[in-house]
Every structure is written in C-alpha cells, then in structure tokens.
Short mmCIF file of C-alpha atoms and ligand atoms in Angstrom, two decimals:
data_model
loop_
_atom_site.label_atom_id
_atom_site.label_comp_id
_atom_site.label_asym_id
_atom_site.label_seq_id
_atom_site.Cartn_x
_atom_site.Cartn_y
_atom_site.Cartn_z
CA MET A 1 118.41 112.83 137.81
CA ALA A 2 119.89 115.86 139.24
CA ARG A 3 121.93 116.42 136.04
CA PHE A 4 118.80 116.07 134.12
CA SER A 5 116.74 119.18 134.80
CA ASN A 6 115.41 119.80 131.63
CA VAL A 7 113.54 116.66 130.36
CA VAL A 8 111.92 116.67 126.67
CA VAL A 9 110.15 113.76 125.78
CA LEU A 10 109.05 113.09 121.82
CA THR A 11 106.11 110.51 121.81
CA GLY A 12 104.60 108.45 118.34
CA ALA A 13 102.16 106.24 117.54
CA GLY A 14 103.99 103.14 118.97
CA LEU A 15 103.26 104.78 122.31
CA SER A 16 99.44 104.51 121.90
CA ALA A 17 99.71 100.85 120.20
CA GLU A 18 98.86 99.11 123.24
CA SER A 19 95.82 101.33 124.06
CA GLY A 20 94.54 99.79 120.90
CA LEU A 21 95.30 102.50 118.46
CA SER A 22 97.08 101.53 114.96
CA THR A 23 100.42 102.94 114.30
CA PHE A 24 101.32 104.14 110.87
CA ARG A 25 104.13 102.15 109.39
CA ASP A 26 104.00 98.55 110.91
CA LYS A 27 102.90 95.59 108.71
CA ASN A 28 99.33 96.10 109.76
CA GLY A 29 99.43 99.94 109.87
CA ILE A 30 97.41 102.91 108.81
CA TRP A 31 99.67 103.26 105.59
CA ALA A 32 99.36 99.91 104.43
CA LYS A 33 95.46 100.53 104.24
CA TYR A 34 95.51 103.94 102.87
CA ASP A 35 97.80 106.09 100.58
CA TYR A 36 98.74 108.87 102.84
CA ARG A 37 98.41 111.38 99.47
CA ASP A 38 94.66 110.33 99.40
CA VAL A 39 93.76 111.36 103.49
CA ALA A 40 96.66 113.21 104.61
CA THR A 41 97.89 115.97 102.33
CA PRO A 42 96.01 119.28 101.21
CA GLU A 43 95.64 118.24 97.96
CA GLY A 44 93.91 114.93 98.96
CA PHE A 45 91.44 116.82 100.97
CA ARG A 46 90.88 119.20 97.81
CA ALA A 47 90.39 116.36 95.64
CA ASN A 48 87.75 114.47 97.72
CA PRO A 49 87.15 116.10 101.17
CA GLN A 50 84.13 113.37 102.15
CA LEU A 51 86.94 110.56 101.62
CA VAL A 52 89.34 112.69 104.46
CA HIS A 53 86.30 113.52 106.61
CA ASP A 54 85.52 109.81 106.42
CA PHE A 55 88.95 108.72 107.18
CA TYR A 56 89.04 110.93 110.72
CA ASN A 57 85.52 110.33 111.55
CA SER A 58 86.34 106.95 112.00
CA ARG A 59 89.47 107.33 113.94
CA ARG A 60 87.16 109.83 115.98
CA ARG A 61 84.97 107.10 116.68
CA ALA A 62 87.57 104.57 117.08
CA HIS A 63 88.99 106.93 120.00
CA ALA A 64 85.91 107.18 122.04
CA GLY A 65 86.98 104.23 123.79
CA VAL A 66 90.39 103.99 124.16
CA LYS A 67 91.80 104.75 127.50
CA PRO A 68 95.82 105.98 128.42
CA ASN A 69 98.47 103.01 128.92
CA ALA A 70 100.92 102.42 131.87
CA ALA A 71 103.53 104.25 129.46
CA HIS A 72 101.31 107.29 129.27
CA LEU A 73 100.42 107.14 132.84
CA ALA A 74 104.30 106.59 133.79
CA LEU A 75 105.10 110.15 131.79
CA ALA A 76 102.42 112.18 133.34
CA ARG A 77 104.01 110.81 136.51
CA LEU A 78 107.27 112.18 135.48
CA GLU A 79 106.23 115.31 135.21
CA ARG A 80 104.27 115.68 138.45
CA GLU A 81 107.29 114.13 140.42
CA HIS A 82 110.60 115.61 138.38
CA ALA A 83 111.73 118.68 140.24
CA GLY A 84 112.77 120.19 136.82
CA SER A 85 111.04 120.52 133.87
CA VAL A 86 109.51 117.89 131.63
CA THR A 87 108.04 118.99 128.31
CA ILE A 88 105.76 116.28 126.02
CA VAL A 89 106.23 117.01 122.45
CA THR A 90 103.92 114.24 120.80
CA GLN A 91 103.31 113.57 117.14
CA ASN A 92 100.02 111.87 118.09
CA ILE A 93 96.71 113.39 117.29
CA ASP A 94 95.15 111.48 120.22
CA ALA A 95 94.09 112.78 123.62
CA LEU A 96 95.57 109.99 125.57
CA HIS A 97 98.66 112.07 127.27
CA GLU A 98 95.70 114.37 128.65
CA ALA A 99 93.73 111.74 129.86
CA ALA A 100 96.68 110.59 131.70
CA GLY A 101 97.16 113.76 133.41
CA SER A 102 100.11 115.14 131.21
CA ARG A 103 99.97 118.87 130.98
CA ASN A 104 102.80 120.36 129.55
CA LEU A 105 102.45 118.97 126.53
CA ILE A 106 102.76 120.00 122.66
CA HIS A 107 100.75 118.33 119.77
CA MET A 108 102.97 119.18 116.77
CA HIS A 109 100.75 117.36 114.52
CA GLY A 110 97.32 118.76 115.85
CA GLU A 111 94.51 116.98 117.70
CA LEU A 112 91.95 114.52 116.41
CA LEU A 113 89.59 115.85 119.16
CA LYS A 114 89.35 119.41 117.62
CA ALA A 115 87.92 120.92 114.31
CA LEU A 116 89.79 123.91 112.17
CA CYS A 117 87.72 126.21 110.03
CA ALA A 118 89.83 126.74 106.87
CA LEU A 119 87.75 130.08 106.09
CA CYS A 120 87.67 131.77 109.32
CA GLY A 121 90.73 130.01 111.20
CA GLU A 122 88.73 129.29 114.46
CA ARG A 123 89.39 125.61 116.43
CA GLN A 124 86.69 123.91 118.38
CA ALA A 125 86.66 120.90 120.44
CA TRP A 126 85.11 118.56 118.43
CA THR A 127 84.06 114.62 119.25
CA ASP A 128 81.15 114.26 116.08
CA ASP A 129 81.68 113.26 112.43
CA LEU A 130 82.41 116.05 110.24
CA SER A 131 81.15 116.80 106.44
CA VAL A 132 81.39 118.96 103.98
CA GLU A 133 78.24 119.87 104.95
CA THR A 134 79.34 120.83 108.50
CA PRO A 135 78.67 124.38 109.16
CA CYS A 136 81.21 126.62 111.37
CA PRO A 137 80.04 127.30 114.63
CA ALA A 138 82.05 130.33 114.84
CA CYS A 139 81.50 131.84 111.23
CA SER A 140 78.30 129.74 110.15
CA HIS A 141 80.02 129.00 106.47
CA LYS A 142 79.91 125.50 105.20
CA GLY A 143 82.59 123.68 103.28
CA GLY A 144 85.86 125.22 105.32
CA MET A 145 85.63 122.57 108.31
CA ARG A 146 88.34 120.21 108.42
CA PRO A 147 90.12 118.35 111.18
CA ASP A 148 92.88 120.35 113.19
CA VAL A 149 95.68 117.93 112.06
CA VAL A 150 98.75 118.44 110.35
CA TRP A 151 99.05 116.74 107.15
CA PHE A 152 102.14 116.19 104.91
CA GLY A 153 103.23 119.41 103.20
CA GLU A 154 101.69 121.71 106.06
CA MET A 155 103.95 122.86 108.82
CA PRO A 156 103.71 121.34 112.56
CA TYR A 157 102.54 123.52 114.94
CA GLU A 158 104.39 125.60 117.65
CA MET A 159 108.06 124.77 115.94
CA GLU A 160 109.44 127.96 117.67
CA ARG A 161 108.76 127.08 121.18
CA ILE A 162 109.66 123.22 120.16
CA TYR A 163 113.35 124.32 119.39
CA GLU A 164 113.52 126.39 122.38
CA VAL A 165 112.85 123.38 125.04
CA LEU A 166 114.96 121.10 122.59
CA THR A 167 117.91 123.44 122.96
CA SER A 168 117.75 123.84 126.46
CA ALA A 169 117.03 120.11 127.08
CA HIS A 170 119.33 118.14 129.32
CA LEU A 171 117.64 114.86 128.61
CA PHE A 172 115.92 113.67 125.31
CA ILE A 173 113.49 110.75 125.56
CA SER A 174 112.21 109.51 122.43
CA ILE A 175 109.31 106.73 122.44
CA GLY A 176 107.78 104.80 119.98
CA THR A 177 108.18 106.80 116.54
CA SER A 178 110.33 105.30 113.91
CA GLY A 179 111.94 108.36 113.04
CA ASN A 180 110.68 108.66 109.47
CA VAL A 181 108.99 111.86 109.28
CA TYR A 182 110.59 115.05 109.98
CA PRO A 183 110.83 117.69 111.59
CA ALA A 184 110.24 115.02 114.44
CA ALA A 185 113.03 112.82 113.32
CA GLY A 186 115.73 115.63 113.45
CA PHE A 187 114.79 116.30 116.94
CA VAL A 188 117.63 113.78 118.44
CA ALA A 189 120.12 115.55 116.29
CA THR A 190 119.54 118.95 117.50
CA THR A 191 119.24 117.86 121.14
CA ARG A 192 122.50 116.02 120.63
CA GLU A 193 124.39 119.13 119.74
CA ALA A 194 122.95 120.92 122.39
CA GLY A 195 124.69 118.67 124.65
CA ALA A 196 121.65 116.42 125.82
CA HIS A 197 121.71 112.74 126.88
CA THR A 198 119.76 110.94 124.33
CA VAL A 199 117.43 107.89 124.77
CA GLU A 200 115.30 106.02 122.55
CA LEU A 201 112.47 103.69 124.00
CA ASN A 202 110.97 101.74 121.06
CA LEU A 203 109.91 98.32 120.14
CA GLU A 204 112.60 98.07 117.71
CA PRO A 205 115.49 100.33 116.36
CA SER A 206 114.09 103.23 115.02
CA GLU A 207 115.94 104.66 111.65
CA SER A 208 117.77 106.71 114.02
CA ALA A 209 118.65 104.66 116.41
CA HIS A 210 122.23 105.03 115.99
CA LEU A 211 122.40 108.56 116.95
CA PHE A 212 120.80 107.97 120.55
CA ASP A 213 123.37 107.55 123.51
CA GLU A 214 121.17 105.03 125.21
CA THR A 215 118.26 102.43 123.79
CA LEU A 216 115.92 100.24 125.21
CA HIS A 217 113.79 97.96 122.89
CA GLY A 218 110.42 96.34 123.91
CA PRO A 219 106.77 97.30 124.20
CA ALA A 220 106.09 100.65 125.44
CA THR A 221 104.11 99.71 128.48
CA GLN A 222 106.94 97.41 129.83
CA ILE A 223 110.02 99.53 128.98
CA VAL A 224 108.70 103.33 129.67
CA PRO A 225 107.36 102.64 133.39
CA ALA A 226 110.71 100.98 133.81
CA TYR A 227 113.04 103.58 132.63
CA ILE A 228 110.78 106.31 134.45
CA ASN A 229 110.88 104.35 137.67
CA ARG A 230 114.77 104.15 137.40
CA LEU A 231 114.97 108.16 136.65
CA LEU A 232 112.97 109.17 139.32
CA SER A 233 114.75 106.81 141.84
CA ARG A 234 118.13 108.16 140.89
N1 APR B 1 106.18 100.10 122.02
C1 APR B 1 106.86 100.65 121.43
N2 APR B 1 107.01 100.83 120.43
C2 APR B 1 106.21 100.40 119.55
C3 APR B 1 104.98 99.43 119.81
C4 APR B 1 104.89 99.42 121.41
N3 APR B 1 103.98 98.59 121.72
N4 APR B 1 104.49 99.22 118.58
C5 APR B 1 104.89 99.50 117.71
N5 APR B 1 106.09 100.64 118.12
C6 APR B 1 107.06 101.25 117.43
C7 APR B 1 107.04 100.90 115.67
O1 APR B 1 108.18 99.72 115.80
C8 APR B 1 107.87 101.91 115.07
O2 APR B 1 109.01 102.26 114.99
O3 APR B 1 106.48 102.49 117.00
C9 APR B 1 107.18 103.20 115.70
C10 APR B 1 105.70 103.48 114.91
O4 APR B 1 106.24 104.17 114.08
P1 APR B 1 104.87 105.27 112.94
O5 APR B 1 104.17 104.05 112.85
O6 APR B 1 105.79 105.08 111.79
O7 APR B 1 104.63 106.09 113.67
P2 APR B 1 105.33 107.80 113.80
O8 APR B 1 106.74 107.69 114.14
O9 APR B 1 104.45 108.56 115.61
O10 APR B 1 104.91 108.29 112.94
C11 APR B 1 105.06 109.38 112.27
O11 APR B 1 103.89 109.75 110.41
O12 APR B 1 102.13 109.46 109.01
C12 APR B 1 102.69 110.31 109.96
O13 APR B 1 101.46 112.03 111.50
C13 APR B 1 101.69 110.57 111.07
O14 APR B 1 102.50 111.24 113.60
C14 APR B 1 102.98 110.34 112.27
C15 APR B 1 104.28 110.57 111.75
#
C-alpha cells in the first residue's frame, strides 16, 4: 500500500445494484425499459419535460428507502484508514457514497437529490417531485427547474479536477461500470499512461477489462470489501 499513496476510485451503477438500484445496461436495466434519448438528453427534455420529470421523480422516490451496501462502506473505510489520499469519482447520481461516509467525492454525472434552475443557474438540495410548474426557490420563475444530472450530450462536472487526480494517481480502481460511457470509460487509459496500477472490480469483464493490470470479478459486496481489506493490511 505504501507505493500507492494517491488512490482514485471510479464507481458505476454496479456498485449500488445490491442496494436495490437498477443498473443501466444489464438485461433488466433502465435502458431496457426507457429510451435514453427520451429521458436523458437535453432534446428529450425540450420535447417532453414532464416525461423526464416523471422518470427522475420515480427514481428519487425509490432512492428514499435505499441504504449503502458493504462495498460503499468499505470504500469509506479506505478513505478513513489510508495514509495517502483517496478520491472517489462516481458516475452514480445516488447519494450512497455520502451515506456510507465518503467525503472526498466527485459526482461527475450530477446528483439525483439536487435540482438545478436552467434559468438562473442556482442548485438546491431536492427530495420532492419536480414538475414544469415547480417555481425556482431562488429566482421564482417556473419552467426552468430540472434534475441536477448530466445528460447525454452534456459535459460531465468537474473534469479539470478529475484529470488532475487521475494524472497523479498511483492506484486506479474501477468498480461496477460497464465501460461504455466516455469520458469515464477512458480513465483507465489516462491513469495507465500516468503510471498507475489499474484494477477492475466488476461482476463480469467490462468493455475495457483488457486495459487493467488486475481484474477481479464477482458481486461488489463481496469483492470490494475483500480487495480493500487486502489493500489496508499490506
Ligand atoms: N457488483 C458488481 N458489478 C455489478 C453488479 C454487482 N452486484 N451488478 C452489475 N454489475 C456490473 C455490470 O456487469 C456492468 O458491467 O455493473 C456494470 C453496470 O454497467 P452500466 O449499467 O452500464 O452502468 P454504468 O457503467 O454506471 O453506466 C455509465 O451510463 O447511462 C449512463 O449516466 C448513466 O452513469 C451512467 C453511465
């Protein structure tokens, strides 16, 4: 562990699957039920904003009962106990890393429990439903409120800070992501080029499994705590 001072962890939907949240590209995943163009693009939102609100409202309601699992908890423990730095870059919009106790966290695809006013740019913590009639608490205008999530065709958040941590990483761990969506899918190549040791922890080999120095396949609640225990006891 001593040689891995800076640790960067990329997480995806597979990490939260055993907490009861659906993944996207598995057989019964979200994109098997919805066309992403309808519910996760700026064009879809312009064409039918209420459909998009309904989609995220139901995900926000489903989030109310979920709890972090053993893999989220192991990552929070890594941050607490590792002598160097641990940064989690998550593609997940759920709040399970925070609930587990992770602090150094970047939500590159935004957050389900926040709303953004497209008219004034203000962000708010948000646990209720949103609709086209919801007034912005900051500017009072209706019609601009949207979930604070990054849709296809939009720029993920905090890319500058993310590339800073990626290029100074000694260890890069990718967990529960299929490696289909860029820029996150390219992080393994970036960290490899910067000299990091790269590890994939996923249910099955991802699209980019061949790019990792080490791969471990199985359910996140088993392989993540086991891998982190080994790392911390080195
Ligand atoms: N443990 C570990 N991995 C799992 C588990 C589990 N219990 N269950 C599923 N997985 C793996 C799947 O095998 C798959 O490789 O998690 C991965 C989930 O992949 P996706 O559904 O594609 O999710 P993700 O990679 O996070 O998607 C990226 O796509 O639509 C967008 O914005 C959305 O952030 C999301 C992005």
